[in-house]
Amino acid sequence: MGKTTLLSKIVLNWCEAVSPESQENSANCSDLETLYGFKFLFHLSLRDSPETLEVVKMIRTQLIDKMYADEDERKEVYKLLQHIMKKEKCIICMDGLNEWANNLNTDPLPLIATCHKQCVALITTRPWKMADKRIKDSSIDLLIEVSGIMDKEQLAKFVLKSHQTNNTKSNSEFMSYIKEHKLEHFLESPWLLTLLVSVWLNSQHFSGSLCEMNCILLDNLFRKAATHEGYFRNAQFRCLNGTKYIYPRVEILYSLAKLAFECTFSSEKSLVFCKETVEFVSRTPAIFPSSWSLIRKVHFFITIAVFIPP
């Protein structure tokens, strides 16, 4: 379960808790009673408000402006929001602190007004973001780290079920394949597990190297953006030989490789792509068509920071 999925699950559980029909399904979540104590929940993506500091303004742009077309009506709802956040107990779920940046470089966290004392903030982030010296321990009431999968076989069963409609292949067959080829270590990561299920269902050749798995992932992403096929002949890296969609736009692969190298090994190395870098790549149609979305940051641990007002 990723950090975005985790927050989405919390939102669904809250909806169940406050729903009149939730009494019948209360066994699905042991924390429904706790969630029931919050009268309002706001789910925000920090990625979508990179230059906004105040949480109340994020709610306006991400939620109110999308729900109401009339400007006068938006203003009335915004006033109501201010009253709600002052008087009612609210939970504000903010996803992806590592993807949010304040250009003023003064506040490391989204700002909740001090008058909104009833609001509890639940923020997800990558663990490296917590190394920011500006984030004080005193501002965090509870820090939870999700560091692995408790039941790998159960997760594999769910993923397998979601990938096929006729259930022609069973979970036991998949686990036998995993054990036979000694691929158990790939089950530690949800995204690798999902990709491995896809490889197995499509009967793709896979020798077991992480490099080959990443090539399969890239090939699948390229396939979503282009239908032209092409093949490497005696490629320097053998794991590219089995790909079908990378070769016709191999210059994109080179650009991604250069970007990855510079972000990892240069004197200014960083696991985060700065806004200028992403915009430059996006403005270069010959290298990166605007409709493509291949740049993704992958980490294996998730940190959840919970901020509770005094």
PDB file of N, CA and C in Angstrom, residues 82 208 214 237 254 289:
ATOM      1  N   GLN A  82     -14.425  28.681   6.568  1.00  0.00           N
ATOM      2  CA  GLN A  82     -13.716  29.339   7.667  1.00  0.00           C
ATOM      3  C   GLN A  82     -14.421  29.068   8.993  1.00  0.00           C
ATOM      4  N   GLY A 208      15.169 -12.540 -13.616  1.00  0.00           N
ATOM      5  CA  GLY A 208      15.262 -12.311 -12.178  1.00  0.00           C
ATOM      6  C   GLY A 208      16.094 -11.127 -11.748  1.00  0.00           C
ATOM      7  N   ASN A 214      13.275  -3.280 -14.229  1.00  0.00           N
ATOM      8  CA  ASN A 214      13.124  -1.853 -14.530  1.00  0.00           C
ATOM      9  C   ASN A 214      12.942  -1.614 -16.023  1.00  0.00           C
ATOM     10  N   PHE A 237      23.226  -3.494 -23.076  1.00  0.00           N
ATOM     11  CA  PHE A 237      22.592  -4.085 -21.897  1.00  0.00           C
ATOM     12  C   PHE A 237      21.585  -5.131 -22.371  1.00  0.00           C
ATOM     13  N   TYR A 254      17.765   7.822 -23.236  1.00  0.00           N
ATOM     14  CA  TYR A 254      19.050   8.466 -22.981  1.00  0.00           C
ATOM     15  C   TYR A 254      18.875   9.711 -22.110  1.00  0.00           C
ATOM     16  N   PRO A 289       7.572  14.322 -25.438  1.00  0.00           N
ATOM     17  CA  PRO A 289       6.263  14.870 -25.785  1.00  0.00           C
ATOM     18  C   PRO A 289       5.485  15.246 -24.534  1.00  0.00           C
TER      19      PRO A 289
END
